[in-house]
């Protein structure tokens, strides 16, 4: 059944955070405007009620800043309440300064523009209704601005035009800056949604492969048991043929190796279901991985370096970490082979709160998108193509990351895992 895709619009949190910064700018601008009109222009405006409204907005700004710092999500209706508070405080200030005749009345459009970029249609209609109601009230009820020498005759018209110019500049600046911030937040969220979708598709593919592998392991057990029974009998029947006996002995070893791999698959599956971690000292874990790798790829030349300060670290080895490391080493050998080399390097080091497993090869490196290497797009032609995907899935499951970079002589894969997750305290 196809999964329902999430809506791709900005979360209300982005708009609420933008409103916090916009509110701080409004408090500073409104305070300065009241002081200029009252003290410098000597306009007899109701200073005390205006400052009271600005103080109320400042108190609400403190509450809003505290609110967005809390862990619980911001709902859309809550964002509409924040917009309503800003709208009605602005309407309160305009009521005492000329109402709809005040050139700054068009600032009521700013919340509508921001809401249009961030909220649903229903929420946008609610914000528009609030702004429209405020404008309608200011048309009917307001305190006229008192007249003085600066506001009489042509001077008053010139002052009104100047106010409209200032209002235009402020509106253009606010809309340009804050809508750009909202658009940036939208792009980042869309990229995150895309990454989540890609990870979901990758995990579905891995699950399908795991299901097929489990079925194949169950079916392979019977023919392997048959071959394990017949090969010793064939060796006894052809004991005189030394060459054939040597080949049959090799086949018997390969069959036993296949049975061991199947048993390990079962053990790994049980550990994955139970989420039981294997506790091993870091050197012992690395030594076991290196031994297993050398059995799988005896032709490889492995250079190993482990920081001395990690000898006392005890790992709570999660299922999949060993396989992820072996996949990275195996891919590194395949990449080095493309340049007629068998050299790979493994470095284990601690960087702050991270434990880093760095695998280097001498291959052609990864394809580049801009300046970043693309995982899974190396020049390697052999293999099933799922080794790096499995390693990346393991890293994400353990709250870590897999970073691919190109070096002067090849490529480097860095598996970074938090010590708090995989190491004993």
mmCIF file of C-alpha atoms in Angstrom:
data_model
loop_
_atom_site.group_PDB
_atom_site.id
_atom_site.type_symbol
_atom_site.label_atom_id
_atom_site.label_comp_id
_atom_site.label_asym_id
_atom_site.label_seq_id
_atom_site.Cartn_x
_atom_site.Cartn_y
_atom_site.Cartn_z
ATOM 1 C CA UNK A 1 0.000 0.000 0.000
ATOM 2 C CA UNK A 2 1.556 3.337 -0.947
ATOM 3 C CA UNK A 3 2.301 5.629 1.925
ATOM 4 C CA UNK A 4 0.610 8.982 2.127
ATOM 5 C CA UNK A 5 3.134 11.735 1.542
ATOM 6 C CA UNK A 6 3.243 14.626 4.016
ATOM 7 C CA UNK A 7 2.108 18.075 2.954
ATOM 8 C CA UNK A 8 4.980 20.195 1.743
ATOM 9 C CA UNK A 9 4.357 23.536 3.431
ATOM 10 C CA UNK A 10 6.247 25.416 6.096
ATOM 11 C CA UNK A 11 5.474 24.379 9.633
ATOM 12 C CA UNK A 12 3.825 27.054 11.793
ATOM 13 C CA UNK A 13 6.994 27.109 13.913
ATOM 14 C CA UNK A 14 8.889 28.859 11.105
ATOM 15 C CA UNK A 15 6.312 31.652 10.922
ATOM 16 C CA UNK A 16 6.097 31.944 14.721
ATOM 17 C CA UNK A 17 9.871 32.325 14.925
ATOM 18 C CA UNK A 18 9.772 34.948 12.173
ATOM 19 C CA UNK A 19 7.046 36.820 14.055
ATOM 20 C CA UNK A 20 9.256 36.926 17.163
ATOM 21 C CA UNK A 21 11.959 38.823 15.277
ATOM 22 C CA UNK A 22 9.404 40.986 13.480
ATOM 23 C CA UNK A 23 7.777 41.833 16.807
ATOM 24 C CA UNK A 24 11.094 43.012 18.251
ATOM 25 C CA UNK A 25 11.615 45.269 15.221
ATOM 26 C CA UNK A 26 8.062 46.610 15.629
ATOM 27 C CA UNK A 27 8.607 47.438 19.311
ATOM 28 C CA UNK A 28 11.781 49.371 18.523
ATOM 29 C CA UNK A 29 10.231 51.207 15.562
ATOM 30 C CA UNK A 30 7.003 52.072 17.357
ATOM 31 C CA UNK A 31 8.844 53.396 20.416
ATOM 32 C CA UNK A 32 11.046 55.562 18.217
ATOM 33 C CA UNK A 33 8.032 56.862 16.255
ATOM 34 C CA UNK A 34 6.180 57.856 19.453
ATOM 35 C CA UNK A 35 9.233 59.684 20.802
ATOM 36 C CA UNK A 36 9.851 61.543 17.517
ATOM 37 C CA UNK A 37 6.213 62.640 17.166
ATOM 38 C CA UNK A 38 5.795 63.601 20.815
ATOM 39 C CA UNK A 39 9.142 65.239 21.627
ATOM 40 C CA UNK A 40 10.660 66.417 18.341
ATOM 41 C CA UNK A 41 7.586 67.231 16.236
ATOM 42 C CA UNK A 42 5.641 68.424 19.289
ATOM 43 C CA UNK A 43 2.439 66.617 18.225
ATOM 44 C CA UNK A 44 -0.027 66.291 21.078
ATOM 45 C CA UNK A 45 -0.598 62.538 20.782
ATOM 46 C CA UNK A 46 -1.772 60.359 23.725
ATOM 47 C CA UNK A 47 1.717 59.243 24.662
ATOM 48 C CA UNK A 48 0.777 57.273 27.758
ATOM 49 C CA UNK A 49 -1.807 54.974 26.040
ATOM 50 C CA UNK A 50 0.589 54.443 23.138
ATOM 51 C CA UNK A 51 3.467 53.471 25.412
ATOM 52 C CA UNK A 52 1.105 51.205 27.329
ATOM 53 C CA UNK A 53 0.224 49.367 24.107
ATOM 54 C CA UNK A 54 3.909 49.024 23.203
ATOM 55 C CA UNK A 55 4.651 47.683 26.695
ATOM 56 C CA UNK A 56 1.902 45.089 26.326
ATOM 57 C CA UNK A 57 3.432 44.045 23.008
ATOM 58 C CA UNK A 58 6.841 43.780 24.709
ATOM 59 C CA UNK A 59 5.393 41.494 27.398
ATOM 60 C CA UNK A 60 3.821 39.313 24.725
ATOM 61 C CA UNK A 61 7.144 39.272 22.847
ATOM 62 C CA UNK A 62 8.880 37.854 25.930
ATOM 63 C CA UNK A 63 6.204 35.175 26.231
ATOM 64 C CA UNK A 64 6.466 34.309 22.512
ATOM 65 C CA UNK A 65 10.270 34.037 22.709
ATOM 66 C CA UNK A 66 9.915 31.668 25.676
ATOM 67 C CA UNK A 67 7.256 29.671 23.872
ATOM 68 C CA UNK A 68 9.318 28.852 20.792
ATOM 69 C CA UNK A 69 12.154 27.631 23.029
ATOM 70 C CA UNK A 70 9.932 24.881 24.445
ATOM 71 C CA UNK A 71 10.096 21.330 23.033
ATOM 72 C CA UNK A 72 6.403 20.843 22.277
ATOM 73 C CA UNK A 73 5.355 21.666 18.688
ATOM 74 C CA UNK A 74 3.728 24.926 17.620
ATOM 75 C CA UNK A 75 0.240 24.341 16.234
ATOM 76 C CA UNK A 76 -1.280 26.351 13.440
ATOM 77 C CA UNK A 77 -4.056 27.780 15.624
ATOM 78 C CA UNK A 78 -1.401 29.001 18.054
ATOM 79 C CA UNK A 79 0.398 30.822 15.256
ATOM 80 C CA UNK A 80 -2.891 32.465 14.259
ATOM 81 C CA UNK A 81 -3.275 33.636 17.882
ATOM 82 C CA UNK A 82 0.194 35.221 17.720
ATOM 83 C CA UNK A 83 -0.731 36.987 14.480
ATOM 84 C CA UNK A 84 -3.997 38.146 16.066
ATOM 85 C CA UNK A 85 -2.146 39.625 19.044
ATOM 86 C CA UNK A 86 0.188 41.570 16.753
ATOM 87 C CA UNK A 87 -2.693 42.747 14.573
ATOM 88 C CA UNK A 88 -4.832 44.022 17.426
ATOM 89 C CA UNK A 89 -1.921 45.776 19.155
ATOM 90 C CA UNK A 90 -1.122 47.526 15.869
ATOM 91 C CA UNK A 91 -4.798 48.418 15.515
ATOM 92 C CA UNK A 92 -4.789 49.764 19.085
ATOM 93 C CA UNK A 93 -1.838 52.047 18.282
ATOM 94 C CA UNK A 94 -3.439 53.201 15.024
ATOM 95 C CA UNK A 95 -6.686 53.984 16.882
ATOM 96 C CA UNK A 96 -4.890 56.691 18.882
ATOM 97 C CA UNK A 97 -3.001 58.044 15.851
ATOM 98 C CA UNK A 98 -5.604 58.789 13.201
ATOM 99 C CA UNK A 99 -7.024 55.349 12.410
ATOM 100 C CA UNK A 100 -7.270 54.512 8.709
ATOM 101 C CA UNK A 101 -5.966 57.966 7.768
ATOM 102 C CA UNK A 102 -2.581 57.069 9.286
ATOM 103 C CA UNK A 103 -0.182 56.199 6.431
ATOM 104 C CA UNK A 104 1.110 53.241 8.454
ATOM 105 C CA UNK A 105 -2.274 51.488 8.319
ATOM 106 C CA UNK A 106 -1.015 49.342 5.408
ATOM 107 C CA UNK A 107 1.226 47.526 7.877
ATOM 108 C CA UNK A 108 -1.892 45.443 8.558
ATOM 109 C CA UNK A 109 -1.105 43.691 5.261
ATOM 110 C CA UNK A 110 2.245 42.347 6.510
ATOM 111 C CA UNK A 111 0.751 39.528 8.664
ATOM 112 C CA UNK A 112 -1.444 38.495 5.717
ATOM 113 C CA UNK A 113 1.562 38.293 3.377
ATOM 114 C CA UNK A 114 3.590 36.247 5.856
ATOM 115 C CA UNK A 115 0.659 33.925 6.595
ATOM 116 C CA UNK A 116 0.081 33.352 2.886
ATOM 117 C CA UNK A 117 3.611 31.937 2.616
ATOM 118 C CA UNK A 118 3.387 29.748 5.688
ATOM 119 C CA UNK A 119 -0.137 28.706 6.716
ATOM 120 C CA UNK A 120 -3.047 26.804 5.256
ATOM 121 C CA UNK A 121 -5.889 28.507 3.375
ATOM 122 C CA UNK A 122 -8.195 28.283 6.400
ATOM 123 C CA UNK A 123 -5.655 29.949 8.673
ATOM 124 C CA UNK A 124 -4.915 32.576 6.020
ATOM 125 C CA UNK A 125 -8.615 33.443 5.800
ATOM 126 C CA UNK A 126 -8.735 33.825 9.580
ATOM 127 C CA UNK A 127 -5.760 36.210 9.541
ATOM 128 C CA UNK A 128 -7.260 38.192 6.656
ATOM 129 C CA UNK A 129 -10.561 38.444 8.535
ATOM 130 C CA UNK A 130 -8.757 39.783 11.621
ATOM 131 C CA UNK A 131 -6.864 42.390 9.593
ATOM 132 C CA UNK A 132 -10.002 43.350 7.687
ATOM 133 C CA UNK A 133 -11.982 43.744 10.909
ATOM 134 C CA UNK A 134 -9.254 45.948 12.369
ATOM 135 C CA UNK A 135 -9.210 48.119 9.248
ATOM 136 C CA UNK A 136 -13.013 48.442 9.254
ATOM 137 C CA UNK A 137 -13.030 49.481 12.906
ATOM 138 C CA UNK A 138 -10.316 52.068 12.241
ATOM 139 C CA UNK A 139 -12.436 53.537 9.451
ATOM 140 C CA UNK A 140 -15.299 54.216 11.848
ATOM 141 C CA UNK A 141 -13.716 54.766 15.231
ATOM 142 C CA UNK A 142 -10.386 56.466 15.907
ATOM 143 C CA UNK A 143 -8.819 59.425 17.665
ATOM 144 C CA UNK A 144 -7.912 62.105 15.090
ATOM 145 C CA UNK A 145 -4.361 63.380 15.070
ATOM 146 C CA UNK A 146 -4.139 66.867 16.634
ATOM 147 C CA UNK A 147 -3.098 69.662 14.296
ATOM 148 C CA UNK A 148 -0.109 71.929 14.818
ATOM 149 C CA UNK A 149 1.967 74.231 12.653
ATOM 150 C CA UNK A 150 3.798 71.346 11.023
ATOM 151 C CA UNK A 151 0.529 69.650 10.040
ATOM 152 C CA UNK A 152 -1.427 72.647 8.748
ATOM 153 C CA UNK A 153 -2.025 73.370 5.047
ATOM 154 C CA UNK A 154 0.485 72.045 2.543
ATOM 155 C CA UNK A 155 2.830 71.049 5.351
ATOM 156 C CA UNK A 156 0.307 68.492 6.573
ATOM 157 C CA UNK A 157 -0.043 66.963 3.087
ATOM 158 C CA UNK A 158 3.727 66.865 2.665
ATOM 159 C CA UNK A 159 4.069 65.200 6.050
ATOM 160 C CA UNK A 160 1.448 62.604 5.078
ATOM 161 C CA UNK A 161 3.305 61.863 1.835
ATOM 162 C CA UNK A 162 6.562 61.551 3.764
ATOM 163 C CA UNK A 163 4.857 59.112 6.133
ATOM 164 C CA UNK A 164 3.652 57.070 3.171
ATOM 165 C CA UNK A 165 7.207 56.948 1.839
ATOM 166 C CA UNK A 166 8.572 55.753 5.185
ATOM 167 C CA UNK A 167 5.748 53.215 5.386
ATOM 168 C CA UNK A 168 6.566 51.926 1.894
ATOM 169 C CA UNK A 169 10.244 51.522 2.798
ATOM 170 C CA UNK A 170 9.428 49.707 6.039
ATOM 171 C CA UNK A 171 6.885 47.413 4.359
ATOM 172 C CA UNK A 172 9.239 46.564 1.493
ATOM 173 C CA UNK A 173 12.083 45.826 3.917
ATOM 174 C CA UNK A 174 9.965 43.659 6.187
ATOM 175 C CA UNK A 175 8.336 41.694 3.398
ATOM 176 C CA UNK A 176 11.574 41.228 1.483
ATOM 177 C CA UNK A 177 13.647 40.123 4.463
ATOM 178 C CA UNK A 178 11.183 37.956 6.348
ATOM 179 C CA UNK A 179 9.562 36.316 3.343
ATOM 180 C CA UNK A 180 13.066 35.435 2.181
ATOM 181 C CA UNK A 181 13.636 33.779 5.571
ATOM 182 C CA UNK A 182 10.392 31.848 5.194
ATOM 183 C CA UNK A 183 11.320 30.786 1.660
ATOM 184 C CA UNK A 184 14.698 29.556 2.919
ATOM 185 C CA UNK A 185 12.959 27.575 5.653
ATOM 186 C CA UNK A 186 10.651 26.100 3.013
ATOM 187 C CA UNK A 187 13.568 24.994 0.848
ATOM 188 C CA UNK A 188 15.326 23.396 3.806
ATOM 189 C CA UNK A 189 12.176 21.561 4.844
ATOM 190 C CA UNK A 190 11.579 20.317 1.303
ATOM 191 C CA UNK A 191 15.153 19.007 1.187
ATOM 192 C CA UNK A 192 14.592 17.241 4.495
ATOM 193 C CA UNK A 193 11.349 15.709 3.212
ATOM 194 C CA UNK A 194 13.209 14.532 0.123
ATOM 195 C CA UNK A 195 15.970 12.978 2.234
ATOM 196 C CA UNK A 196 13.411 11.209 4.422
ATOM 197 C CA UNK A 197 11.645 9.863 1.337
ATOM 198 C CA UNK A 198 14.937 8.629 -0.133
ATOM 199 C CA UNK A 199 15.847 6.938 3.146
ATOM 200 C CA UNK A 200 12.423 5.297 3.273
ATOM 201 C CA UNK A 201 12.829 3.961 -0.263
ATOM 202 C CA UNK A 202 16.324 2.709 0.560
ATOM 203 C CA UNK A 203 15.123 1.000 3.739
ATOM 204 C CA UNK A 204 12.288 -0.640 1.810
ATOM 205 C CA UNK A 205 14.859 -2.002 -0.630
ATOM 206 C CA UNK A 206 17.042 -3.266 2.196
ATOM 207 C CA UNK A 207 14.037 -4.923 3.830
ATOM 208 C CA UNK A 208 13.146 -6.630 0.561
ATOM 209 C CA UNK A 209 16.720 -7.898 0.196
ATOM 210 C CA UNK A 210 16.714 -9.102 3.816
ATOM 211 C CA UNK A 211 13.447 -10.974 3.247
ATOM 212 C CA UNK A 212 14.839 -12.661 0.160
ATOM 213 C CA UNK A 213 18.063 -13.484 2.000
ATOM 214 C CA UNK A 214 16.153 -15.102 4.866
ATOM 215 C CA UNK A 215 14.183 -17.238 2.430
ATOM 216 C CA UNK A 216 17.337 -18.193 0.507
ATOM 217 C CA UNK A 217 19.148 -19.101 3.740
ATOM 218 C CA UNK A 218 16.299 -21.394 4.742
ATOM 219 C CA UNK A 219 16.276 -23.085 1.343
ATOM 220 C CA UNK A 220 20.079 -23.422 1.137
ATOM 221 C CA UNK A 221 20.324 -25.299 4.416
ATOM 222 C CA UNK A 222 18.957 -28.533 2.882
ATOM 223 C CA UNK A 223 21.299 -28.796 -0.160
ATOM 224 C CA UNK A 224 24.278 -27.805 1.991
ATOM 225 C CA UNK A 225 23.451 -30.565 4.466
ATOM 226 C CA UNK A 226 23.216 -33.022 1.553
ATOM 227 C CA UNK A 227 26.600 -31.949 0.152
ATOM 228 C CA UNK A 228 28.133 -32.082 3.634
ATOM 229 C CA UNK A 229 27.001 -35.701 3.888
ATOM 230 C CA UNK A 230 28.043 -36.801 0.378
ATOM 231 C CA UNK A 231 31.478 -35.153 0.144
ATOM 232 C CA UNK A 232 33.168 -37.344 2.837
ATOM 233 C CA UNK A 233 31.744 -40.461 1.117
ATOM 234 C CA UNK A 234 33.107 -39.295 -2.241
ATOM 235 C CA UNK A 235 36.498 -38.728 -0.668
ATOM 236 C CA UNK A 236 36.504 -42.274 0.724
ATOM 237 C CA UNK A 237 35.455 -43.749 -2.634
ATOM 238 C CA UNK A 238 38.189 -41.849 -4.523
ATOM 239 C CA UNK A 239 40.916 -41.903 -1.915
ATOM 240 C CA UNK A 240 43.424 -43.137 -4.517
ATOM 241 C CA UNK A 241 42.982 -40.040 -6.696
ATOM 242 C CA UNK A 242 45.082 -37.423 -4.907
ATOM 243 C CA UNK A 243 44.067 -34.513 -7.176
ATOM 244 C CA UNK A 244 40.354 -35.291 -6.883
ATOM 245 C CA UNK A 245 40.705 -35.788 -3.135
ATOM 246 C CA UNK A 246 42.275 -32.353 -2.837
ATOM 247 C CA UNK A 247 39.429 -30.765 -4.818
ATOM 248 C CA UNK A 248 36.797 -32.572 -2.748
ATOM 249 C CA UNK A 249 38.523 -31.406 0.429
ATOM 250 C CA UNK A 250 38.376 -27.829 -0.849
ATOM 251 C CA UNK A 251 34.688 -28.231 -1.656
ATOM 252 C CA UNK A 252 34.057 -29.655 1.800
ATOM 253 C CA UNK A 253 35.706 -26.598 3.330
ATOM 254 C CA UNK A 254 33.626 -24.272 1.172
ATOM 255 C CA UNK A 255 30.417 -26.052 2.173
ATOM 256 C CA UNK A 256 31.346 -25.749 5.828
ATOM 257 C CA UNK A 257 32.071 -22.077 5.297
ATOM 258 C CA UNK A 258 28.608 -21.588 3.737
ATOM 259 C CA UNK A 259 27.009 -23.314 6.731
ATOM 260 C CA UNK A 260 28.949 -21.026 9.068
ATOM 261 C CA UNK A 261 27.711 -17.970 7.176
ATOM 262 C CA UNK A 262 24.124 -19.207 7.436
ATOM 263 C CA UNK A 263 24.494 -19.783 11.185
ATOM 264 C CA UNK A 264 25.878 -16.279 11.577
ATOM 265 C CA UNK A 265 22.910 -14.898 9.644
ATOM 266 C CA UNK A 266 20.535 -16.624 12.055
ATOM 267 C CA UNK A 267 22.459 -15.373 15.083
ATOM 268 C CA UNK A 268 22.519 -11.846 13.655
ATOM 269 C CA UNK A 269 18.775 -11.947 13.015
ATOM 270 C CA UNK A 270 18.041 -13.083 16.552
ATOM 271 C CA UNK A 271 20.310 -10.375 17.982
ATOM 272 C CA UNK A 272 18.608 -7.780 15.801
ATOM 273 C CA UNK A 273 15.177 -8.815 17.061
ATOM 274 C CA UNK A 274 16.212 -8.927 20.709
ATOM 275 C CA UNK A 275 18.318 -5.738 20.483
ATOM 276 C CA UNK A 276 20.939 -7.363 22.706
ATOM 277 C CA UNK A 277 24.339 -5.730 22.414
ATOM 278 C CA UNK A 278 27.588 -7.685 22.421
ATOM 279 C CA UNK A 279 30.056 -6.192 24.910
ATOM 280 C CA UNK A 280 33.634 -6.283 23.694
ATOM 281 C CA UNK A 281 36.781 -4.264 24.260
ATOM 282 C CA UNK A 282 37.455 -2.072 21.248
ATOM 283 C CA UNK A 283 40.805 -3.746 20.370
ATOM 284 C CA UNK A 284 39.157 -7.193 20.507
ATOM 285 C CA UNK A 285 36.316 -6.033 18.262
ATOM 286 C CA UNK A 286 38.720 -4.499 15.737
ATOM 287 C CA UNK A 287 40.916 -7.612 15.824
ATOM 288 C CA UNK A 288 37.894 -9.838 15.136
ATOM 289 C CA UNK A 289 36.817 -7.660 12.209
ATOM 290 C CA UNK A 290 40.321 -7.683 10.735
ATOM 291 C CA UNK A 291 40.575 -11.472 11.021
ATOM 292 C CA UNK A 292 37.225 -11.919 9.336
ATOM 293 C CA UNK A 293 38.182 -9.468 6.587
ATOM 294 C CA UNK A 294 41.481 -11.225 5.910
ATOM 295 C CA UNK A 295 39.646 -14.538 5.573
ATOM 296 C CA UNK A 296 37.260 -12.984 3.084
ATOM 297 C CA UNK A 297 39.923 -11.058 1.147
ATOM 298 C CA UNK A 298 43.306 -12.749 1.703
ATOM 299 C CA UNK A 299 44.851 -10.786 -1.171
ATOM 300 C CA UNK A 300 44.210 -7.427 0.547
ATOM 301 C CA UNK A 301 47.021 -5.459 2.212
ATOM 302 C CA UNK A 302 45.450 -3.828 5.274
ATOM 303 C CA UNK A 303 47.117 -1.007 7.168
ATOM 304 C CA UNK A 304 45.573 -0.745 10.654
ATOM 305 C CA UNK A 305 45.913 2.125 13.115
ATOM 306 C CA UNK A 306 44.006 2.401 16.389
ATOM 307 C CA UNK A 307 44.519 5.305 18.792
ATOM 308 C CA UNK A 308 46.250 4.237 21.975
ATOM 309 C CA UNK A 309 43.717 6.049 24.158
ATOM 310 C CA UNK A 310 40.974 3.709 22.927
ATOM 311 C CA UNK A 311 42.408 0.508 24.391
ATOM 312 C CA UNK A 312 40.205 0.707 27.503
ATOM 313 C CA UNK A 313 36.999 1.502 25.614
ATOM 314 C CA UNK A 314 34.336 -1.203 25.885
ATOM 315 C CA UNK A 315 31.859 -1.314 23.029
ATOM 316 C CA UNK A 316 28.211 -2.228 23.308
ATOM 317 C CA UNK A 317 28.460 -3.619 19.796
ATOM 318 C CA UNK A 318 25.058 -3.298 18.105
ATOM 319 C CA UNK A 319 23.989 -5.808 15.457
ATOM 320 C CA UNK A 320 25.142 -4.648 12.063
ATOM 321 C CA UNK A 321 28.230 -2.651 13.060
ATOM 322 C CA UNK A 322 30.628 -5.468 12.199
ATOM 323 C CA UNK A 323 28.936 -6.059 8.854
ATOM 324 C CA UNK A 324 28.952 -2.333 8.093
ATOM 325 C CA UNK A 325 32.704 -2.160 8.728
ATOM 326 C CA UNK A 326 33.348 -5.273 6.636
ATOM 327 C CA UNK A 327 31.275 -3.829 3.800
ATOM 328 C CA UNK A 328 33.335 -0.645 3.844
ATOM 329 C CA UNK A 329 36.620 -2.605 3.808
ATOM 330 C CA UNK A 330 35.374 -4.902 1.053
ATOM 331 C CA UNK A 331 34.298 -1.942 -1.089
ATOM 332 C CA UNK A 332 37.665 -0.285 -0.479
ATOM 333 C CA UNK A 333 39.529 -3.344 -1.768
ATOM 334 C CA UNK A 334 37.318 -3.463 -4.866
ATOM 335 C CA UNK A 335 37.964 0.224 -5.500
ATOM 336 C CA UNK A 336 41.737 -0.153 -5.073
ATOM 337 C CA UNK A 337 41.725 -3.080 -7.508
ATOM 338 C CA UNK A 338 40.566 -0.723 -10.251
ATOM 339 C CA UNK A 339 43.996 0.916 -10.028
ATOM 340 C CA UNK A 340 45.935 -2.355 -9.718
ATOM 341 C CA UNK A 341 46.367 -2.057 -5.979
ATOM 342 C CA UNK A 342 45.306 -4.176 -3.013
ATOM 343 C CA UNK A 343 46.133 -1.598 -0.348
ATOM 344 C CA UNK A 344 43.490 -0.325 2.061
ATOM 345 C CA UNK A 345 43.776 1.415 5.414
ATOM 346 C CA UNK A 346 41.617 1.345 8.537
ATOM 347 C CA UNK A 347 41.972 3.996 11.217
ATOM 348 C CA UNK A 348 39.973 4.052 14.456
ATOM 349 C CA UNK A 349 40.113 7.270 16.418
ATOM 350 C CA UNK A 350 38.143 9.398 18.842
ATOM 351 C CA UNK A 351 37.070 12.922 17.924
ATOM 352 C CA UNK A 352 35.330 14.713 20.776
ATOM 353 C CA UNK A 353 32.132 12.722 21.423
ATOM 354 C CA UNK A 354 32.446 10.645 18.252
ATOM 355 C CA UNK A 355 34.146 7.345 17.509
ATOM 356 C CA UNK A 356 35.346 7.434 13.910
ATOM 357 C CA UNK A 357 36.051 4.411 11.708
ATOM 358 C CA UNK A 358 37.973 5.680 8.671
ATOM 359 C CA UNK A 359 38.513 3.407 5.668
ATOM 360 C CA UNK A 360 40.793 4.617 2.867
ATOM 361 C CA UNK A 361 41.381 3.090 -0.551
ATOM 362 C CA UNK A 362 43.547 3.835 -3.590
ATOM 363 C CA UNK A 363 40.763 3.729 -6.157
ATOM 364 C CA UNK A 364 39.368 6.335 -8.568
ATOM 365 C CA UNK A 365 37.221 8.010 -5.897
ATOM 366 C CA UNK A 366 33.599 9.047 -5.886
ATOM 367 C CA UNK A 367 31.604 11.137 -8.316
ATOM 368 C CA UNK A 368 31.260 14.742 -7.207
ATOM 369 C CA UNK A 369 28.078 16.816 -6.929
ATOM 370 C CA UNK A 370 29.423 20.341 -6.469
ATOM 371 C CA UNK A 371 32.086 19.763 -3.827
ATOM 372 C CA UNK A 372 30.517 16.762 -2.072
ATOM 373 C CA UNK A 373 31.200 13.124 -2.864
ATOM 374 C CA UNK A 374 28.155 11.039 -3.683
ATOM 375 C CA UNK A 375 27.877 7.772 -1.763
ATOM 376 C CA UNK A 376 27.243 4.847 -4.070
ATOM 377 C CA UNK A 377 28.621 6.517 -7.203
ATOM 378 C CA UNK A 378 32.166 5.252 -7.249
ATOM 379 C CA UNK A 379 33.897 3.761 -10.248
ATOM 380 C CA UNK A 380 33.515 0.193 -8.956
ATOM 381 C CA UNK A 381 31.766 -2.126 -11.418
ATOM 382 C CA UNK A 382 31.587 -5.372 -9.419
ATOM 383 C CA UNK A 383 29.453 -6.296 -6.437
ATOM 384 C CA UNK A 384 25.771 -6.080 -5.661
ATOM 385 C CA UNK A 385 25.758 -2.339 -5.039
ATOM 386 C CA UNK A 386 24.234 -2.504 -1.553
ATOM 387 C CA UNK A 387 27.320 -2.483 0.697
ATOM 388 C CA UNK A 388 27.458 1.287 1.157
ATOM 389 C CA UNK A 389 23.670 1.505 1.467
ATOM 390 C CA UNK A 390 23.732 -1.030 4.305
ATOM 391 C CA UNK A 391 26.587 0.806 6.022
ATOM 392 C CA UNK A 392 24.769 4.133 5.718
ATOM 393 C CA UNK A 393 21.562 2.601 7.098
ATOM 394 C CA UNK A 394 23.507 1.210 10.076
ATOM 395 C CA UNK A 395 25.072 4.614 10.729
ATOM 396 C CA UNK A 396 21.686 6.353 10.731
ATOM 397 C CA UNK A 397 20.165 3.695 12.993
ATOM 398 C CA UNK A 398 22.943 4.357 15.528
ATOM 399 C CA UNK A 399 22.494 8.173 15.378
ATOM 400 C CA UNK A 400 25.707 8.516 13.383
ATOM 401 C CA UNK A 401 26.645 9.394 9.827
ATOM 402 C CA UNK A 402 28.628 8.052 6.893
ATOM 403 C CA UNK A 403 30.776 10.659 5.129
ATOM 404 C CA UNK A 404 32.397 10.088 1.742
ATOM 405 C CA UNK A 405 35.322 12.246 0.651
ATOM 406 C CA UNK A 406 37.938 12.029 -2.063
ATOM 407 C CA UNK A 407 41.627 12.067 -1.228
ATOM 408 C CA UNK A 408 44.751 12.586 -3.331
ATOM 409 C CA UNK A 409 45.233 8.832 -3.807
ATOM 410 C CA UNK A 410 41.647 7.555 -3.719
ATOM 411 C CA UNK A 411 38.609 7.861 -1.487
ATOM 412 C CA UNK A 412 37.834 7.864 2.217
ATOM 413 C CA UNK A 413 34.759 6.616 4.046
ATOM 414 C CA UNK A 414 34.273 7.890 7.593
ATOM 415 C CA UNK A 415 31.743 6.061 9.757
ATOM 416 C CA UNK A 416 31.082 8.407 12.708
ATOM 417 C CA UNK A 417 29.170 7.008 15.667
ATOM 418 C CA UNK A 418 28.416 8.712 18.997
ATOM 419 C CA UNK A 419 30.304 7.164 21.915
ATOM 420 C CA UNK A 420 27.223 7.557 24.095
ATOM 421 C CA UNK A 421 25.395 5.074 21.870
ATOM 422 C CA UNK A 422 27.988 2.353 21.231
ATOM 423 C CA UNK A 423 30.375 2.573 24.198
ATOM 424 C CA UNK A 424 30.010 1.797 27.895
ATOM 425 C CA UNK A 425 29.946 4.824 30.163
#
